mmCIF file of C-alpha atoms in Angstrom:
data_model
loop_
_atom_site.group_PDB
_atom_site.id
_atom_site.type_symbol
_atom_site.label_atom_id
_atom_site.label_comp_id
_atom_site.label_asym_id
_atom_site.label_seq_id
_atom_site.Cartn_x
_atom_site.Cartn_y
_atom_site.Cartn_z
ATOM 1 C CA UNK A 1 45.362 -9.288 60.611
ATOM 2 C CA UNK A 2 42.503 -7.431 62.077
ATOM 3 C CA UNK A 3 40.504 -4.957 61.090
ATOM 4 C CA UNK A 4 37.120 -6.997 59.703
ATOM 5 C CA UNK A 5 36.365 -10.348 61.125
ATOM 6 C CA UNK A 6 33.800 -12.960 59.997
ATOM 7 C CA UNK A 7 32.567 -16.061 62.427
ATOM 8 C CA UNK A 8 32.614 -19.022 61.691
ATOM 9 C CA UNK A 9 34.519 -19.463 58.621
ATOM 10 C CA UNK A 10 32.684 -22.486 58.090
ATOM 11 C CA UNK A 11 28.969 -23.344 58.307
ATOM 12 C CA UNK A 12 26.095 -25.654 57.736
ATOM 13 C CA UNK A 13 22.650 -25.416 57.254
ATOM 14 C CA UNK A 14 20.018 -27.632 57.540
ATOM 15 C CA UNK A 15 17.067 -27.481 55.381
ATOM 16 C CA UNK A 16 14.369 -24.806 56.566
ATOM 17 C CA UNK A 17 16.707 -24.011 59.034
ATOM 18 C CA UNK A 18 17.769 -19.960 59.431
ATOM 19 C CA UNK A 19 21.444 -19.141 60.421
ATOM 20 C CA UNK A 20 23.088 -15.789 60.646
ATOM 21 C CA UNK A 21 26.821 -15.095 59.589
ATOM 22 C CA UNK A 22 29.159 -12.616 62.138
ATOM 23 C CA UNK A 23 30.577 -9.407 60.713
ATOM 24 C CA UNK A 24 32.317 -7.086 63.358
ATOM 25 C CA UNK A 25 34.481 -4.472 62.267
ATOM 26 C CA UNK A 26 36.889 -2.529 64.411
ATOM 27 C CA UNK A 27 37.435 0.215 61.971
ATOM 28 C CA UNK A 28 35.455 3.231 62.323
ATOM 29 C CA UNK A 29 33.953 2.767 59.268
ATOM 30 C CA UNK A 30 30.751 3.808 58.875
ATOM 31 C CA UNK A 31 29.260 1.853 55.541
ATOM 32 C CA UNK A 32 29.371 -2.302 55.410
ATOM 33 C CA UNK A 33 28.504 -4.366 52.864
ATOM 34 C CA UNK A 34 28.087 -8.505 52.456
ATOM 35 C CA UNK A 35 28.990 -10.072 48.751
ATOM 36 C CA UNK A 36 28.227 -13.540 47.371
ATOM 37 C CA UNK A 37 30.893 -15.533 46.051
ATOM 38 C CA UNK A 38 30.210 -18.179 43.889
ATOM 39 C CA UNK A 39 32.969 -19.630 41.565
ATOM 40 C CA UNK A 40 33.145 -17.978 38.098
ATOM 41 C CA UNK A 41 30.207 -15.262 39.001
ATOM 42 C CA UNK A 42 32.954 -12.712 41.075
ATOM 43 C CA UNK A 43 31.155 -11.484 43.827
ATOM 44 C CA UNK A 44 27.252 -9.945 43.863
ATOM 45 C CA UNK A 45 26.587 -7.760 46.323
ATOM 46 C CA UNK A 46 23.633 -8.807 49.025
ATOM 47 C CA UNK A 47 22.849 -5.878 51.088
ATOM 48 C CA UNK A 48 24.886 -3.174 52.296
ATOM 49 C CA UNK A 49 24.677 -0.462 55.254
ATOM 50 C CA UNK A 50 25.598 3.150 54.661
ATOM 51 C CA UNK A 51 25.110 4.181 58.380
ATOM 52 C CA UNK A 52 23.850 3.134 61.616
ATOM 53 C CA UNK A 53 20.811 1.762 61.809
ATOM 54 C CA UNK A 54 19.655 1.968 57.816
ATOM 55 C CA UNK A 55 20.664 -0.866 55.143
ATOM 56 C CA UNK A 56 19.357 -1.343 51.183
ATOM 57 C CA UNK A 57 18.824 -4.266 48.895
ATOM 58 C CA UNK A 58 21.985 -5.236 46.768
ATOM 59 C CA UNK A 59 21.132 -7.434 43.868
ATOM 60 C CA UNK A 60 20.760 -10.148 45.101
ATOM 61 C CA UNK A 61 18.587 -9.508 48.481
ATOM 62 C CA UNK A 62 15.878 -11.403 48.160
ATOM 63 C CA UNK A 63 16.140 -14.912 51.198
ATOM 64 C CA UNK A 64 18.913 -12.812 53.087
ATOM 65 C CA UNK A 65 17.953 -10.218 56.173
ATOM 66 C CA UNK A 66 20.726 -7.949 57.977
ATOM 67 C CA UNK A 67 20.295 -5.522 60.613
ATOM 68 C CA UNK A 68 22.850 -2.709 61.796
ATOM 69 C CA UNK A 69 21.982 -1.845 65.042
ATOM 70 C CA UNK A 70 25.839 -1.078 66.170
ATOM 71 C CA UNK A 71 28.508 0.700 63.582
ATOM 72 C CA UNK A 72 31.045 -2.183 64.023
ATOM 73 C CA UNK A 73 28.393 -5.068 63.652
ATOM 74 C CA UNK A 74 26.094 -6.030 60.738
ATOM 75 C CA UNK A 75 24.850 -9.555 60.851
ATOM 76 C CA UNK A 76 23.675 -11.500 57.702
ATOM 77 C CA UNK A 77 20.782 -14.148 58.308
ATOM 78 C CA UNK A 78 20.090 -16.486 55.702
ATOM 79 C CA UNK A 79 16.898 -17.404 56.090
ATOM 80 C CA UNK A 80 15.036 -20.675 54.568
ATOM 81 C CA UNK A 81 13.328 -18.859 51.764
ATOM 82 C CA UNK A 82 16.893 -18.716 50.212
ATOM 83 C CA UNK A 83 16.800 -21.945 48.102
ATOM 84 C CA UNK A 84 20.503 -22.226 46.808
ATOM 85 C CA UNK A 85 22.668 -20.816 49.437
ATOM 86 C CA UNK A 86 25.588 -22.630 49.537
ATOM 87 C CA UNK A 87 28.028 -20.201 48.671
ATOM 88 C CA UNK A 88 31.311 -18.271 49.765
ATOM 89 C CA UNK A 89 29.869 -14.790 51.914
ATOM 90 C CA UNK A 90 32.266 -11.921 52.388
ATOM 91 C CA UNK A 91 31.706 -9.102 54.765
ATOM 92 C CA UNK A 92 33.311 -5.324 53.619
ATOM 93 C CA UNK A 93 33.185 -2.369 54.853
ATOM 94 C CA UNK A 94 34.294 1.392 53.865
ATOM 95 C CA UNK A 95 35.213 4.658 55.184
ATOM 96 C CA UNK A 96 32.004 6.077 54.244
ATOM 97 C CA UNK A 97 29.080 5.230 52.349
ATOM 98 C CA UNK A 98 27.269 7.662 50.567
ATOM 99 C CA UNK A 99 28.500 9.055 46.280
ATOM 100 C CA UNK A 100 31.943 7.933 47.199
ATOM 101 C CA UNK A 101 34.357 5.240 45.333
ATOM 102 C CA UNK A 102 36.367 4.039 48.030
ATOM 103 C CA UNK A 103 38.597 0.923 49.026
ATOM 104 C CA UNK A 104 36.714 -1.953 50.465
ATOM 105 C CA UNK A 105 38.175 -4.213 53.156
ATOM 106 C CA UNK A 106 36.874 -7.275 53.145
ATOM 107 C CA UNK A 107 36.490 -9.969 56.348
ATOM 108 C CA UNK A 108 38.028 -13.590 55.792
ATOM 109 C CA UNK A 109 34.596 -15.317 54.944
ATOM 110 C CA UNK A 110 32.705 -17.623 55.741
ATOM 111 C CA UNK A 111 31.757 -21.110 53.674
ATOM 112 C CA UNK A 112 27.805 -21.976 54.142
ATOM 113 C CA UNK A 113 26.830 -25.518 53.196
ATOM 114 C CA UNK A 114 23.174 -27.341 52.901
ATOM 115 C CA UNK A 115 23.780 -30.865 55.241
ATOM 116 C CA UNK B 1 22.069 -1.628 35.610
ATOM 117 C CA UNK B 2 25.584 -2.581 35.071
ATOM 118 C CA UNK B 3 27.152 -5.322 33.773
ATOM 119 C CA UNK B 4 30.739 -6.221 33.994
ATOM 120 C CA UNK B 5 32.460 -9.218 32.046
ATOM 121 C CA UNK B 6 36.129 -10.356 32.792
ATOM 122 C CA UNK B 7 38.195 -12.773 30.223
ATOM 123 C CA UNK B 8 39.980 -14.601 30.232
ATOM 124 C CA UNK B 9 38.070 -16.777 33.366
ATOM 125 C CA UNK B 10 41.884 -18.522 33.703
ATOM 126 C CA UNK B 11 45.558 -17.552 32.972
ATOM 127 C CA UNK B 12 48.515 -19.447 33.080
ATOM 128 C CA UNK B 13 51.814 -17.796 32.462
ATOM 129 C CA UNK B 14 55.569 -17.883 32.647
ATOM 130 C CA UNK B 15 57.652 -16.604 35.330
ATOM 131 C CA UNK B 16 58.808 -13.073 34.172
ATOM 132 C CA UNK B 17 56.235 -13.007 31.244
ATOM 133 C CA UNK B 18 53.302 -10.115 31.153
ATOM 134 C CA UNK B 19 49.823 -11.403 32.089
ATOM 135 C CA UNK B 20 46.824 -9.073 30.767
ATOM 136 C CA UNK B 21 43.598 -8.995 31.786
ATOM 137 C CA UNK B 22 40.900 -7.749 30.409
ATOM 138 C CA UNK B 23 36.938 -6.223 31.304
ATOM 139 C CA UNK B 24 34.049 -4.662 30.124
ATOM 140 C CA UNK B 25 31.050 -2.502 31.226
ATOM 141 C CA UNK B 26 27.991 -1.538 30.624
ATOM 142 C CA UNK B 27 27.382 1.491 31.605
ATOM 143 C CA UNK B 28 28.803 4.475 29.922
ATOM 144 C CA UNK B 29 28.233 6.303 33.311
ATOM 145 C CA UNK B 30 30.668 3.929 35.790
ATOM 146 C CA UNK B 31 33.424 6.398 36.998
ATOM 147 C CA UNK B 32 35.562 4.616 39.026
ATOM 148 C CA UNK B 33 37.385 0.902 38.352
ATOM 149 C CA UNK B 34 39.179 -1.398 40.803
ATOM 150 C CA UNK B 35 40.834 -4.680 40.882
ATOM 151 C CA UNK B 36 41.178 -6.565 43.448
ATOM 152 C CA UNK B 37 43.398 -9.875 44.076
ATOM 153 C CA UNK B 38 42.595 -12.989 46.228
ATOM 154 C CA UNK B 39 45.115 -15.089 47.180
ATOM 155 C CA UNK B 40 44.321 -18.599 47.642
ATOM 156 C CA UNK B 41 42.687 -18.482 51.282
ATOM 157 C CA UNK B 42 42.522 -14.959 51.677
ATOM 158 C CA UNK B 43 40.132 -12.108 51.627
ATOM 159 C CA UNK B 44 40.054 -9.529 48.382
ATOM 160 C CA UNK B 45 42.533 -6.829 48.443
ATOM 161 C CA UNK B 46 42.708 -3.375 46.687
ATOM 162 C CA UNK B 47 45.957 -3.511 44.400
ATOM 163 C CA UNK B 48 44.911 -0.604 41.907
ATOM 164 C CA UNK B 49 42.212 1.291 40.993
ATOM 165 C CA UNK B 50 41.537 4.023 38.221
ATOM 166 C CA UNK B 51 38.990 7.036 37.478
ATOM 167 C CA UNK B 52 37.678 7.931 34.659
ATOM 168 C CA UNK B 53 39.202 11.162 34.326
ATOM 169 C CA UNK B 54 42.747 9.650 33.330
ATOM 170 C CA UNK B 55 43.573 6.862 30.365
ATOM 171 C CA UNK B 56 46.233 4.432 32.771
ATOM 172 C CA UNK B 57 47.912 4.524 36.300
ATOM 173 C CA UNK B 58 50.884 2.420 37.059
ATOM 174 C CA UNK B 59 51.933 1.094 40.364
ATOM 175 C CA UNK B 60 55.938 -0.836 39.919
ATOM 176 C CA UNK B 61 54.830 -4.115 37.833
ATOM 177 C CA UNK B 62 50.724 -3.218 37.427
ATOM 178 C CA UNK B 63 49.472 -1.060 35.771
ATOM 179 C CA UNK B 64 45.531 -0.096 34.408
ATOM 180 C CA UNK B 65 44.316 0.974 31.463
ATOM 181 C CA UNK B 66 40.602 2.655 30.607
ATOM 182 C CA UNK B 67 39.373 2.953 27.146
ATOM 183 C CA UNK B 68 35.978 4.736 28.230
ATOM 184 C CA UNK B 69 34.877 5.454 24.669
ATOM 185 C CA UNK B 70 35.156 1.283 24.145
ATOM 186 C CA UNK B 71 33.829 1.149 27.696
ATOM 187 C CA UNK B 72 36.404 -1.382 28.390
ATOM 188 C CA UNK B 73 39.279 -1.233 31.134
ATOM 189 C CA UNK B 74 42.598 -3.808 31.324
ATOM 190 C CA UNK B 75 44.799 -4.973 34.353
ATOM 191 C CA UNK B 76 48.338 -5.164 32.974
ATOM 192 C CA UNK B 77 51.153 -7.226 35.192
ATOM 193 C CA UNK B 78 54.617 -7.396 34.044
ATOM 194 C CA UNK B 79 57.859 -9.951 34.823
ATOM 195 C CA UNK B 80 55.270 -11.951 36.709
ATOM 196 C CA UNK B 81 56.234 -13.831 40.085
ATOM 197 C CA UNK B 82 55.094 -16.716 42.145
ATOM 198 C CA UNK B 83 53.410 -14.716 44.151
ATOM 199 C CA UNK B 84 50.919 -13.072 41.120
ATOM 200 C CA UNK B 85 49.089 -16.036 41.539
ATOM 201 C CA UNK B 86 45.983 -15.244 42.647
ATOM 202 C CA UNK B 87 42.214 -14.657 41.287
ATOM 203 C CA UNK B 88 42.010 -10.840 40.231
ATOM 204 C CA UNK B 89 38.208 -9.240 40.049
ATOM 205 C CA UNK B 90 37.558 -6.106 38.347
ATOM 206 C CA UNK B 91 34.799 -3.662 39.122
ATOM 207 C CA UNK B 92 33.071 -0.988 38.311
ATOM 208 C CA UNK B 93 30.845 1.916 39.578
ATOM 209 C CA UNK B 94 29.073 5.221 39.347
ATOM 210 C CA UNK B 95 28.943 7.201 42.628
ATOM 211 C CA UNK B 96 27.056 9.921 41.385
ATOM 212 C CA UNK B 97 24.851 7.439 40.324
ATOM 213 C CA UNK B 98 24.573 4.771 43.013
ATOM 214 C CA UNK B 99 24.843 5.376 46.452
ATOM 215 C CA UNK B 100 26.843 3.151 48.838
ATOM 216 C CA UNK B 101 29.805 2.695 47.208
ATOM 217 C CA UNK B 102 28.082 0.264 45.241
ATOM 218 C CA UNK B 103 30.502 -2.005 43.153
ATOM 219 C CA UNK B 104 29.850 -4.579 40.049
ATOM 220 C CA UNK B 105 32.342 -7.157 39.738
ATOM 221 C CA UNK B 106 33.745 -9.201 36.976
ATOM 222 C CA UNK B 107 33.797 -12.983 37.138
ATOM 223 C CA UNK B 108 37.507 -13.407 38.144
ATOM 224 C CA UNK B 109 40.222 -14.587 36.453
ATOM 225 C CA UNK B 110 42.435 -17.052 38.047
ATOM 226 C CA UNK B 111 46.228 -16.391 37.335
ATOM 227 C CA UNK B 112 48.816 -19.105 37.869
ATOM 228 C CA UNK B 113 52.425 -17.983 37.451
ATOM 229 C CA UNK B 114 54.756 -21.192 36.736
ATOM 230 C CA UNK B 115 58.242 -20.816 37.750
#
């Protein structure tokens, strides 16, 4: 069950502290994404990456930073400004980005706490 | 932007009944309208999506419906099984309109399919 993998799948943070959540893909695919699941809100997308080495704001940017220095990695860092982020994160990724509606494949996860 | 509501949040169900699920959008522009199921555990997965060009799609037991002039789209599941139990997200997006494949999700609804 390749393809997409998150690390860890669980995680805790302590308060001010920064932590970043793994996404390595071993698809080709050029665009990746990170959601936010929280229960009964579906999933809000964070930031996403069309290409190497560029990324925009999703809705929901602000106390996140990613970078995408490689085409199969794009770390998320949740930083201390983010004040609730105890949530369920999800990595995707896509063929392309770009004015396309493709499939997503998403990673298994990973479950951030507050200690 | 857009804004995508899913109902019901939960569904419980007979074995072998239809389960229907239902969303709406926002924006009269969206073009293109996936669901996705999550197993309990398991990352999102693509089971059917539908473009605005045609009224339903089919796929054995699911099938999709679009109503664009209601703006509202349905996720239709017939003789149910155990394994339809799952949370199912809808989406929606406009490619022409937002680059990066950018998708706005419903809430979920969580389906539970009693033998």
């Amino acid at each position: 069950d390749g393809g997409i993998t998150q690390s860890p799948k669980y995680l805790f943070r302590k308060e001010g502290q920064n932590v970043t959540l793994s996404c390595e893909q071993n698809l080709n695919h050029d665009a990746m994404y990170w959601y936010r699941q929280d229960p009964g809100q579906g999933l809000r997308l964070i930031y996403y990456s069309q290409i190497v080495n560029d990324f925009q704001k999703g809705d929901i940017a602000e106390g996140y930073s990613v970078s995408r220095e490689k085409k199969e990695s794009f770390p998320l860092t949740v930083t201390s400004a983010q004040k609730n982020p105890t949530a369920f994160y999800l990595c995707a990724s896509s063929i392309q980005g770009g004015n396309t509606n493709e499939k997503l494949f998403f990673g298994s996860g990973t479950q951030l706490s507050v200690l | 932007g857009e804004n995508v509501e899913q109902h019901p949040s939960t569904l419980s169900v007979q074995e072998g009944d239809s389960a229907v699920i239902k969303c709406t959008y926002s924006d009269s522009a969206s073009n293109y309208f996936p669901w996705y199921k999550q197993e309990l555990g398991k990352r999102p997965q693509l089971i059917i999506d539908i473009r605005s060009n045609v009224g339903e799609k089919k796929d054995q037991r699911i099938a999709v419906t679009l109503n664009k002039t209601a703006k509202h789209f349905s996720l239709h599941i017939t003789e149910t099984q155990p394994e339809d139990s799952a949370v199912y997200f809808c989406a929606a997006s406009n490619a022409a309109k937002a680059a990066g494949n950018k998708l706005t999700f419903g809430g979920g609804t969580r389906v539970l399919v009693k033998p």
